[in-house]
XYZ file of C-alpha atoms in Angstrom:
126
model
C 72.617 108.288 118.768
C 72.679 107.990 122.373
C 74.144 111.580 123.192
C 71.343 112.958 120.929
C 68.576 111.082 123.164
C 70.257 112.283 126.434
C 70.305 115.993 125.179
C 66.730 115.801 124.058
C 65.565 114.562 127.295
C 67.876 116.743 129.554
C 66.491 119.913 127.259
C 62.843 118.520 127.689
C 63.694 118.222 131.465
C 65.079 121.802 131.834
C 62.208 123.384 129.742
C 59.551 121.583 132.044
C 61.604 122.381 135.298
C 61.766 126.106 134.147
C 58.036 126.592 133.346
C 57.388 124.854 136.868
C 59.705 127.478 138.322
C 57.859 130.227 136.463
C 54.318 129.109 136.858
C 54.678 127.798 140.611
C 57.685 129.259 142.621
C 56.147 128.582 145.850
C 55.143 125.019 145.039
C 59.137 124.366 143.902
C 60.212 125.831 147.032
C 58.065 123.734 148.932
C 59.207 120.688 147.102
C 62.696 121.342 147.981
C 62.024 121.652 151.501
C 59.914 118.435 151.742
C 62.506 116.451 149.960
C 65.361 117.817 152.284
C 63.126 116.831 155.176
C 62.777 113.046 153.926
C 66.125 111.456 154.401
C 64.628 108.036 152.761
C 63.320 109.984 149.851
C 66.638 111.600 149.269
C 68.414 108.147 149.555
C 66.073 106.310 147.221
C 66.246 109.158 144.552
C 69.953 109.375 145.032
C 70.326 105.441 144.301
C 68.081 105.745 141.206
C 70.512 108.395 140.035
C 73.289 106.387 140.668
C 72.095 103.564 138.612
C 70.503 105.657 135.862
C 73.443 107.952 135.595
C 76.025 105.098 135.832
C 74.173 103.017 133.231
C 74.029 105.456 130.806
C 77.724 106.621 131.315
C 78.679 103.230 130.299
C 77.134 103.626 126.923
C 77.647 107.253 126.437
C 81.264 108.015 127.402
C 82.981 109.806 124.691
C 84.005 113.460 123.985
C 84.391 112.932 120.168
C 81.942 115.919 119.439
C 79.991 118.762 120.995
C 76.972 116.272 121.367
C 78.778 113.561 122.714
C 80.916 115.862 125.161
C 78.015 117.610 126.290
C 75.906 114.389 127.102
C 78.621 112.828 128.916
C 79.299 115.644 131.220
C 75.505 115.917 131.847
C 75.366 112.357 132.462
C 78.359 112.195 134.886
C 76.501 115.197 136.841
C 73.595 112.989 137.441
C 75.818 110.299 138.665
C 78.019 112.789 141.159
C 74.438 114.288 142.201
C 73.237 110.829 143.245
C 76.511 109.657 145.176
C 76.106 113.245 146.803
C 72.445 112.680 147.753
C 73.253 109.033 148.970
C 76.465 109.925 150.721
C 76.236 113.661 151.926
C 73.360 115.447 150.997
C 73.771 118.634 153.007
C 75.853 120.513 150.324
C 73.081 120.114 147.967
C 70.408 121.493 150.215
C 72.692 124.174 151.119
C 73.293 124.938 147.484
C 69.272 124.875 146.727
C 68.737 127.111 149.696
C 71.171 129.634 148.419
C 69.758 129.671 145.025
C 66.430 129.718 145.663
C 66.059 132.312 148.740
C 62.670 133.738 147.396
C 60.057 133.439 144.566
C 62.217 136.363 142.473
C 65.199 134.050 142.466
C 63.063 130.949 141.782
C 61.544 132.816 138.566
C 65.011 134.114 137.408
C 66.176 130.396 137.714
C 63.229 129.186 135.877
C 64.090 131.670 132.872
C 67.544 130.424 132.807
C 66.244 126.809 133.125
C 63.849 127.100 129.990
C 66.647 128.703 128.051
C 69.528 126.211 128.573
C 66.543 123.538 127.882
C 66.074 125.091 124.477
C 69.733 125.076 123.835
C 70.605 121.475 124.789
C 67.373 120.356 123.205
C 68.459 122.241 119.891
C 72.027 120.521 120.015
C 70.278 117.088 120.469
C 68.006 117.589 117.549
C 70.923 118.555 115.276
């Protein structure tokens, strides 16, 4: 039950993020730049991710099925990303800049995000 909810939420998030990348690539690029320029915002976001990811991982930590395993991996990823944002954010910013050098790349990642979101949402809905 928790796994399905996690997958539905991640699916919705990726669909919405992908649509944001498709409809406003310049806005997303600016968002990344401004987020990187604010160490306090990165720290607070990372701390929130640590507690949200760790708390969810405490109740969703099974690999007994596809949905359980996928949800566990996604939540563990949130925890790791939060830890990186707090302790050492430079690799995350480097990855973000490498993945999104211009509007064409942003739109490409938008398409990928929507597609992954639909797949993950569908797995959670089953």
